[in-house]
Tab-separated table of C-alpha atoms in Angstrom:
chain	number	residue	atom	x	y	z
A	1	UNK	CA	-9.846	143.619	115.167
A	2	UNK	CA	-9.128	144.199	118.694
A	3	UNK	CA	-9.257	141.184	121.377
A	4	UNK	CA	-9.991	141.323	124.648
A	5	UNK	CA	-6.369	141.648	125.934
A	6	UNK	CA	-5.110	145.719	125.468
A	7	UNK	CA	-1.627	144.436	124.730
A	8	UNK	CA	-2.936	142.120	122.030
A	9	UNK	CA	-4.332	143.165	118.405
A	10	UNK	CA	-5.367	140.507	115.607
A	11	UNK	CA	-5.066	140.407	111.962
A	12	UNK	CA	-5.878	138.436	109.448
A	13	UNK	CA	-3.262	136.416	107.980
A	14	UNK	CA	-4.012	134.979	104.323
A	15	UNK	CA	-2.209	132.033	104.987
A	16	UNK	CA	-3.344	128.401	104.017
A	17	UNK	CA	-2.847	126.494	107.541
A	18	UNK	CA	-4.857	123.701	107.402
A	19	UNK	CA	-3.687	122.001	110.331
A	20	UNK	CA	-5.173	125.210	112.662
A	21	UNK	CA	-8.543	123.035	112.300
A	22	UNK	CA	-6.596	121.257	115.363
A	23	UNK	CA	-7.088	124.566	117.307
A	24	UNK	CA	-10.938	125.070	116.455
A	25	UNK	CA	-13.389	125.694	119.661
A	26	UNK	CA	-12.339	129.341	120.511
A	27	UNK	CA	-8.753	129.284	120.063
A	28	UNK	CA	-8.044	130.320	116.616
A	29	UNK	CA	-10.983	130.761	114.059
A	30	UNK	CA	-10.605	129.630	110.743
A	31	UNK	CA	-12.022	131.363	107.611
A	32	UNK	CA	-12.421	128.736	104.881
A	33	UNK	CA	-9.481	126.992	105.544
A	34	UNK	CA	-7.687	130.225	104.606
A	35	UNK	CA	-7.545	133.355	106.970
A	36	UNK	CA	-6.341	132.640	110.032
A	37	UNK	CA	-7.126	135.105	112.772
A	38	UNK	CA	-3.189	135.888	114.450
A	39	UNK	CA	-2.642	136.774	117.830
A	40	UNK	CA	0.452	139.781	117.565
A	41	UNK	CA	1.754	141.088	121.301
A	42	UNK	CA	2.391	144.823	120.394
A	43	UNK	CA	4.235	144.924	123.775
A	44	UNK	CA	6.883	142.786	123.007
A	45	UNK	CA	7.128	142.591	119.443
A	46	UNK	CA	5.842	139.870	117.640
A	47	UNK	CA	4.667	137.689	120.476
A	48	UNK	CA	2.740	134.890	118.477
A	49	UNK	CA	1.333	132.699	121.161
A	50	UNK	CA	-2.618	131.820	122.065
A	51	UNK	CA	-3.821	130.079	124.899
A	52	UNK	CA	-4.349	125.791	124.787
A	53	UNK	CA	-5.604	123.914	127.488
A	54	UNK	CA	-2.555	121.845	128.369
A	55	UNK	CA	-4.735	119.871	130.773
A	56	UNK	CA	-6.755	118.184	127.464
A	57	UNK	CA	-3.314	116.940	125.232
A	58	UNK	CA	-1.068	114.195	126.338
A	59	UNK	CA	-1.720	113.092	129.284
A	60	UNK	CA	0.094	110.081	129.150
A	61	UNK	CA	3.437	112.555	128.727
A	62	UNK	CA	1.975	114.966	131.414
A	63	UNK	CA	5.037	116.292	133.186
A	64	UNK	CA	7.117	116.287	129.708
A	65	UNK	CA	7.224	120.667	129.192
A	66	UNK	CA	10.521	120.486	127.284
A	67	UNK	CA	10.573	122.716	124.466
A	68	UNK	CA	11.819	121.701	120.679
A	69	UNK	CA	13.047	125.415	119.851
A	70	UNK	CA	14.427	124.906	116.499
A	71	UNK	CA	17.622	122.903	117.547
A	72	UNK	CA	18.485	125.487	120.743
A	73	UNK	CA	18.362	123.712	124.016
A	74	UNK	CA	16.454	126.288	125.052
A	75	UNK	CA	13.634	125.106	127.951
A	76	UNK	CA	10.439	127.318	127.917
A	77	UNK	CA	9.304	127.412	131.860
A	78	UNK	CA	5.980	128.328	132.897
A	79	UNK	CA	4.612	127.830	129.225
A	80	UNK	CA	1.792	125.309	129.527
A	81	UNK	CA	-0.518	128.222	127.896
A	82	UNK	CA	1.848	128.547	124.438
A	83	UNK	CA	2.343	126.763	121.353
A	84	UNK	CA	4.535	129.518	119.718
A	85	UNK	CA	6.142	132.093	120.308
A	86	UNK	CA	8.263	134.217	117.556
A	87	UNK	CA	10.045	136.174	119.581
A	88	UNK	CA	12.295	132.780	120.976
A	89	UNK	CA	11.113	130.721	118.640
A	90	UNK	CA	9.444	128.030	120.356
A	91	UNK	CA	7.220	125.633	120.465
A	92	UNK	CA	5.753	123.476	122.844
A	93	UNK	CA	6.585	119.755	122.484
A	94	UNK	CA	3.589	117.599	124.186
A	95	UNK	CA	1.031	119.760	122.582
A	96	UNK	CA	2.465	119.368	118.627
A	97	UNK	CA	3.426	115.633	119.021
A	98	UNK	CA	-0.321	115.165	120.428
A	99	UNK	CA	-1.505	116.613	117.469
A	100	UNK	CA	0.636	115.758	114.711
A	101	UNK	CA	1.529	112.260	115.406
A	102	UNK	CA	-0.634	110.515	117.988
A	103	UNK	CA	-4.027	112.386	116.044
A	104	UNK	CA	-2.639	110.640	112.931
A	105	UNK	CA	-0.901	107.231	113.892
A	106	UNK	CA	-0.732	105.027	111.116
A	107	UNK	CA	-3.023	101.624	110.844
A	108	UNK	CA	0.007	99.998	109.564
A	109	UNK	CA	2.940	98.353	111.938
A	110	UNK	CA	6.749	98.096	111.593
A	111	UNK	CA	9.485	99.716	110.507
A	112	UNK	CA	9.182	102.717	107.779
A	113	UNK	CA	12.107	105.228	106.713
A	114	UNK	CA	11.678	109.064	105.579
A	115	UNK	CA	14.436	109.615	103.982
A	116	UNK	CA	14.871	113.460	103.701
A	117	UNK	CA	17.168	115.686	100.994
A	118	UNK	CA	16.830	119.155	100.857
A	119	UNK	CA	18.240	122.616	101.846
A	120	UNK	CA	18.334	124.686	105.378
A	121	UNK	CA	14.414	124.969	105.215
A	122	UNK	CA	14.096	121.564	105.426
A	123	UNK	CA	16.489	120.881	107.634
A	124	UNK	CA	14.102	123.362	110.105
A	125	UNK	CA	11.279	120.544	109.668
A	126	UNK	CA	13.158	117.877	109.907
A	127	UNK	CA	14.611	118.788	113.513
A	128	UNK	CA	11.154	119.614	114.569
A	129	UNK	CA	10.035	116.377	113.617
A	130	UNK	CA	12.873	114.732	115.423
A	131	UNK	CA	12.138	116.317	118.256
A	132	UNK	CA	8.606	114.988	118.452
A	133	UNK	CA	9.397	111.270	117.137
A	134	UNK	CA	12.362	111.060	119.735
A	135	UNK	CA	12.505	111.396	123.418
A	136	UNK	CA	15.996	111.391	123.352
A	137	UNK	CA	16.806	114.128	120.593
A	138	UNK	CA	19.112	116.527	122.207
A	139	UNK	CA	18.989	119.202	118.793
A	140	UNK	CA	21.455	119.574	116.299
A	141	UNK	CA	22.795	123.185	114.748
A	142	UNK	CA	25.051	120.831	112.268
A	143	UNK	CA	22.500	120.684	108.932
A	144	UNK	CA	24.780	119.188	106.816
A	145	UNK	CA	23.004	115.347	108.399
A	146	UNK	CA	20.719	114.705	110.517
A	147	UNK	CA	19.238	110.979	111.721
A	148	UNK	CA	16.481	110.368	114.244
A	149	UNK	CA	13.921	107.315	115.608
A	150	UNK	CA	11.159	106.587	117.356
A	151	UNK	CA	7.561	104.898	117.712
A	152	UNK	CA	4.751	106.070	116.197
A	153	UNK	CA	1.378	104.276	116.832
A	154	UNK	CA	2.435	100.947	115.964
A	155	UNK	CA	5.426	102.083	113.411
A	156	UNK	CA	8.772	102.333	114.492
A	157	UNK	CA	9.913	105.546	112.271
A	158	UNK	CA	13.446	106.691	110.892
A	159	UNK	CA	14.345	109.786	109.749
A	160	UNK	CA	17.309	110.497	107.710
A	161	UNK	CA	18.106	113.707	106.423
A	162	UNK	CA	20.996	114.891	103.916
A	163	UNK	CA	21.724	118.877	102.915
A	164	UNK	CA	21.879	118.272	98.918
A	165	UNK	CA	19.968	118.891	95.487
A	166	UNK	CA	17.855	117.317	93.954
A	167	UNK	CA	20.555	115.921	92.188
A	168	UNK	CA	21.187	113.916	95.122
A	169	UNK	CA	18.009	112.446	94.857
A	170	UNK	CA	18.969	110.157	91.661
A	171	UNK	CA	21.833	108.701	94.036
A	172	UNK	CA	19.235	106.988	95.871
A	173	UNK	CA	18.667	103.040	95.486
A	174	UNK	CA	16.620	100.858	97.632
A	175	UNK	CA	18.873	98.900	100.411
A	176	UNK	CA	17.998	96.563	103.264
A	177	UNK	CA	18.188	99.891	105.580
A	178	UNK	CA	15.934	101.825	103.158
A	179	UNK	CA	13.571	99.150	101.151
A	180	UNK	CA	11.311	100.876	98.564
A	181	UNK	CA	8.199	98.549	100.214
A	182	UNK	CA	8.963	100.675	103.643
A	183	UNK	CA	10.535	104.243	102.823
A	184	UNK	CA	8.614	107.453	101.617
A	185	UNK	CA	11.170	110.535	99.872
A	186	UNK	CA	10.678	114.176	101.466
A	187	UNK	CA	12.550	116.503	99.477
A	188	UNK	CA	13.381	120.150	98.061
A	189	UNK	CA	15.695	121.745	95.516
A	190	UNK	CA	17.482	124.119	98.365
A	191	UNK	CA	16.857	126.177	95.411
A	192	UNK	CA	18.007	129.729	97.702
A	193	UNK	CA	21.151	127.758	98.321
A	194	UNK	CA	21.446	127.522	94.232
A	195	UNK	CA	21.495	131.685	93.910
A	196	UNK	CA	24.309	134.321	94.133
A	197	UNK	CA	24.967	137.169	95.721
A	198	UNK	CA	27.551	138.689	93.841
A	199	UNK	CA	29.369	140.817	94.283
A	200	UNK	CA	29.507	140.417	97.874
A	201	UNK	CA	30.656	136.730	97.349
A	202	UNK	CA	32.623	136.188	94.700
A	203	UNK	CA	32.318	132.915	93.826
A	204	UNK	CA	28.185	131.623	92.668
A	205	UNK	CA	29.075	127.902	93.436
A	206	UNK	CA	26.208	126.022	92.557
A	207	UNK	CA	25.860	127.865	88.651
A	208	UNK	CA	25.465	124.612	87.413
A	209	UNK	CA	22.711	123.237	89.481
A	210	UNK	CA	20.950	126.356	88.978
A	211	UNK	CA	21.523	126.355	85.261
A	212	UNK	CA	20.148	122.711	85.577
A	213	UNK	CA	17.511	122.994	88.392
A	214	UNK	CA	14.379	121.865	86.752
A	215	UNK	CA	16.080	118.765	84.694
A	216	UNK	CA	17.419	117.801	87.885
A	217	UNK	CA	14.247	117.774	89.279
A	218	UNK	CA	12.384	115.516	86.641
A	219	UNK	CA	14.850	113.623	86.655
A	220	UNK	CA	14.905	113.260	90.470
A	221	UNK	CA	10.912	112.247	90.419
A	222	UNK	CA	11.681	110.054	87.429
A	223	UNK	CA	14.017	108.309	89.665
A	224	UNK	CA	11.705	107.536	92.735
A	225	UNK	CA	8.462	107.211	90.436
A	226	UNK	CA	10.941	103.755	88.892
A	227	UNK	CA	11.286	102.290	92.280
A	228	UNK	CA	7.478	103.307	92.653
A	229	UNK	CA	8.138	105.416	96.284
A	230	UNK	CA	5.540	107.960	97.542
A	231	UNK	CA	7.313	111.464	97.367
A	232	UNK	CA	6.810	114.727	99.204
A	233	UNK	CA	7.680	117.647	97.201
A	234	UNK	CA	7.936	121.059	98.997
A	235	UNK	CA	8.314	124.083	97.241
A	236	UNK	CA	10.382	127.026	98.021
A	237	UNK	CA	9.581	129.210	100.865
A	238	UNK	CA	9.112	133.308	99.734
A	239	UNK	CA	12.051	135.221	100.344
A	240	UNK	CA	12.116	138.107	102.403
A	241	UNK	CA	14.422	140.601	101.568
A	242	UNK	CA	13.571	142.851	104.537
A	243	UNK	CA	15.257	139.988	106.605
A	244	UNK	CA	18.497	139.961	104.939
A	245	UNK	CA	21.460	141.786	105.429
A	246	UNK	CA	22.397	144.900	104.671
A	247	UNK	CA	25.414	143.735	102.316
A	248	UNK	CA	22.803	140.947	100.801
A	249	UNK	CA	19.899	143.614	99.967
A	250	UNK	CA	22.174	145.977	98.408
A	251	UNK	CA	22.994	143.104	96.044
A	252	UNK	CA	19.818	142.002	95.647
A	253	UNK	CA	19.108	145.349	94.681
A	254	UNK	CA	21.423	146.248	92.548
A	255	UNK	CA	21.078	142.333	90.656
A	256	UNK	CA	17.396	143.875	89.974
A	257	UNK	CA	18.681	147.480	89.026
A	258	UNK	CA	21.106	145.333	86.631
A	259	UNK	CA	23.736	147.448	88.399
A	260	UNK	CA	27.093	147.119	86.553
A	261	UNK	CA	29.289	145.784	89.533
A	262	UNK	CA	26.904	142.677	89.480
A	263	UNK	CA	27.365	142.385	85.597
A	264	UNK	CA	31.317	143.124	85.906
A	265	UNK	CA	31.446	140.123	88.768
A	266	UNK	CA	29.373	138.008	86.787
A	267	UNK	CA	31.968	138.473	83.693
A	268	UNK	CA	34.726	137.725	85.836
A	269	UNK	CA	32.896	134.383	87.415
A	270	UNK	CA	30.742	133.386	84.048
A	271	UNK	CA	32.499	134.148	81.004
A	272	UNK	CA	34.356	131.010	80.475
A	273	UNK	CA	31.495	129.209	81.667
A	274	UNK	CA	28.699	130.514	79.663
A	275	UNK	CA	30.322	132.859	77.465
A	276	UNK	CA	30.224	136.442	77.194
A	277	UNK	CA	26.481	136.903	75.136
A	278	UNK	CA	24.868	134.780	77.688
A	279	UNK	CA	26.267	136.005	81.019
A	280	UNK	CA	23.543	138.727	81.418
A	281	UNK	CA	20.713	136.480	81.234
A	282	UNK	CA	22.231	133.933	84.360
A	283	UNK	CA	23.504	136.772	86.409
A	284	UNK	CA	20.247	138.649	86.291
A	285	UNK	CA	18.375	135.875	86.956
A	286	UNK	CA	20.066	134.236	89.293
A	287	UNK	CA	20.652	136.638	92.096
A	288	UNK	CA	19.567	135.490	95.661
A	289	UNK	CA	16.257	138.570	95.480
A	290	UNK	CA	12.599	137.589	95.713
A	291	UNK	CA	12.328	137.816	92.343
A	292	UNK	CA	15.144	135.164	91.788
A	293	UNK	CA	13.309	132.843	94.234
A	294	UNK	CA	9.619	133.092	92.314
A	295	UNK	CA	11.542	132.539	88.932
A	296	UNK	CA	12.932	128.853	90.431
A	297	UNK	CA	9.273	128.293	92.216
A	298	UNK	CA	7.808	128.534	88.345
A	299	UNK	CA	10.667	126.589	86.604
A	300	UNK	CA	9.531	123.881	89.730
A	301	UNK	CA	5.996	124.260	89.204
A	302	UNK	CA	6.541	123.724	85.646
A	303	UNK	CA	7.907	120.648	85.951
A	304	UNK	CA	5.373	119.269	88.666
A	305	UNK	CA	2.614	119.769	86.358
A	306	UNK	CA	3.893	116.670	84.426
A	307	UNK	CA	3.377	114.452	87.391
A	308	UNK	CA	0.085	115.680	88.111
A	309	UNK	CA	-0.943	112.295	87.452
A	310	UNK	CA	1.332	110.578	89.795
A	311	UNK	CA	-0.589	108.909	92.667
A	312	UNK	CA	2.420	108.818	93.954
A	313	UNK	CA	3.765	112.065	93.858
A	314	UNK	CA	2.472	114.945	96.711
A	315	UNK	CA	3.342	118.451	96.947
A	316	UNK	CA	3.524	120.909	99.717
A	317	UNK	CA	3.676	124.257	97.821
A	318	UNK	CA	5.637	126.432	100.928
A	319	UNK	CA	5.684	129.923	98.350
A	320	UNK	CA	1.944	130.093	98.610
A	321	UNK	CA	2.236	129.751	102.368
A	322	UNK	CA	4.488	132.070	103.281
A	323	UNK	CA	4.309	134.714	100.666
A	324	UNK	CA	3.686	138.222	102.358
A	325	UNK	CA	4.444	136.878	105.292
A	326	UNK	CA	7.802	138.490	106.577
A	327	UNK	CA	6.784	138.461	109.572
A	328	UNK	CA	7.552	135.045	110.450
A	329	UNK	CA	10.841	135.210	108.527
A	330	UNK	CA	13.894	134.074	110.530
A	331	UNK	CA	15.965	137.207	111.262
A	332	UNK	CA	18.758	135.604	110.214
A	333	UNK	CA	17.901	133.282	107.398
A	334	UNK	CA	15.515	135.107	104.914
A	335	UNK	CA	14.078	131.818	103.193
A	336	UNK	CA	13.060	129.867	106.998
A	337	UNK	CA	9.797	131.072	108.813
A	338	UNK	CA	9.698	129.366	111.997
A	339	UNK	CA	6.171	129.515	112.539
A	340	UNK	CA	5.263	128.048	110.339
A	341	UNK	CA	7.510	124.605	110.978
A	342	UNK	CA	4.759	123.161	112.397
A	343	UNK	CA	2.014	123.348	109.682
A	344	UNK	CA	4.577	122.061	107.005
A	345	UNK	CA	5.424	119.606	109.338
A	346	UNK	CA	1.256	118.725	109.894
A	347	UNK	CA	1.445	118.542	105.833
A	348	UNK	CA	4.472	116.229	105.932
A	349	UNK	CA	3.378	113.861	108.727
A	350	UNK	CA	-0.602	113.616	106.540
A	351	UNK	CA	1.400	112.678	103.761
A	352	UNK	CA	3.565	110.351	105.529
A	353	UNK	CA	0.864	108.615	106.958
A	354	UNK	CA	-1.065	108.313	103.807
A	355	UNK	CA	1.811	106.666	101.835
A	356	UNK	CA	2.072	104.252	104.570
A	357	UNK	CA	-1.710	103.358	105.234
A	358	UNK	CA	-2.309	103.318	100.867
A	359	UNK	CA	0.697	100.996	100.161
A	360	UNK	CA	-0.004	98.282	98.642
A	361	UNK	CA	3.290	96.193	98.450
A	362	UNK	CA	3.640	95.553	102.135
């Protein structure tokens, strides 16, 4: 479909963004809550931006055109007409925190904790969200922690986020800074984190909390579902492999091939581990390829079907959002599509807002 624009071509992307209902009235058109018509500059290569009326959102921040650009302290001038673009990665701050938090301020007041475990995916969302919730977040490229405050509506919100497992997650007990009446769990397995990619690294460090990925998760939502706190669950992202590097395809590659330098390196790492009979099965498995990824988003899913049930228990599935969508892929992280921050953050903050306005225990 061509637009209006010669520079400018559309496609359709078969993506599940339901927060582009926010965009409705001639900006973006949605298809069922599906397909998503996308705006691609040919020009300049991957220029995702449309045009929004900045005149319409926020006018009590009017003058406030700093840009959240994924923890860079980059500031986008002159871009009162863009919400994203993928070439810098940015976004525009008054127009996202008019729609994601002051469209869906909770009826509740007080204080209220996210507390936030997860992988480098996460961490993208959570540094977006900070940079909404806070007027004084200045970014942060350290993901190992992360902590951030502000109002929202009549809720005074904390974020804390932690790089970890889901083993981490069990850790967790309620305390007078994190009461399980006022704190809702956002977490992940940082399942690309638990993959190898030998033998370019020699060393897969996390073996065991692959090996033991989808006990740790029941166990983690057994945990939280005890102390009766809402959980948000998000799913891997897709990996794309076209965004990796050279030295990290080849081994994908070669872990699918079932190459013998990945099975010699594997040997040398896993014998004494898992012994010699099993080593195939882990190595092959394991590897840090698309394939490896999907295997770990079934062993997940798997598990989640058990708390189907659970009120209490939400899930953001991130593989069916991004999947064939390499386009959006960070160049230099293959499992983080910017773009898409802000709709898993839109999914986060509906969530976060519902476990706040349903509680009953306040």
């Amino acid at each position: 479909i061509n637009s209006s624009s010669s520079s400018l071509t559309s496609h359709l992307c078969p993506v599940e963004m339901q927060f582009y209902h926010f965009l409705a009235g001639g900006v973006v058109v949605v298809l069922q809550i599906v397909y998503v018509i996308c705006l691609i500059d040919s020009n300049n290569e991957g220029v995702f931006a449309l045009p929004v009326d900045m005149s319409k959102v926020g006018q009590e921040e009017e003058g406030d055109g700093r840009a959240a650009s994924m923890g860079l302290s980059n500031v986008l001038k002159g871009s009162s007409h863009v919400y994203y673009d993928v070439r810098n990665s940015m976004v525009n701050r008054v127009f996202w925190k008019h729609e994601l938090l002051h469209k869906n301020e909770p009826m509740r007041e007080g204080p209220w904790v996210l507390t936030v475990v997860g992988g480098k995916s996460m961490f993208a969302i959570v540094d977006f969200l900070c940079d909404l919730l806070s007027n004084n977040y200045k970014g942060s490229e350290e993901y190992k922690s992360l902590q951030c405050d502000g109002g929202w509506g009549r809720m005074h919100l904390t974020i804390r986020y932690h790089y970890g497992t889901s083993s981490v997650v069990t850790t967790w007990s309620p305390s007078e800074k994190e009461p399980s009446t006022r704190t809702t769990f956002l977490f992940d397995t940082a399942s690309m984190q638990l993959t190898h990619a030998m033998p370019i690294e020699p060393h897969w460090h996390y073996y065991e909390q692959w090996r033991s990925l989808a006990s740790n998760l029941q166990h983690a939502l057994e945990h939280l579902t005890k102390y009766d706190i809402y959980t948000i669950f998000m799913t891997p992202t897709a990996l794309c492999e076209e965004k990796m590097s050279a030295e990290e395809r080849w081994a994908a590659q070669s872990c699918q091939s079932h190459a013998e330098t990945v099975r010699t390196a594997c040997q040398k790492e896993l014998t004494h581990t898992v012994g010699r009979l099993h080593v195939d099965r882990a190595c092959f498995d394991g590897c840090r390829s698309r394939n490896g990824m999907d295997r770990l988003y079934r062993q997940e899913m798997g598990v989640l079907m058990k708390f189907q049930s659970q009120k209490s228990v939400a899930v953001v599935d991130a593989m069916k959002i991004t999947e064939n969508q390499c386009w959006a892929a960070h160049p230099n992280v293959a499992t983080v599509y910017p773009p898409f921050v802000p709709m898993f953050a839109s999914h986060v903050i509906s969530h976060l807002k519902h476990s706040i306005d349903s509680s009953t225990r306040l």
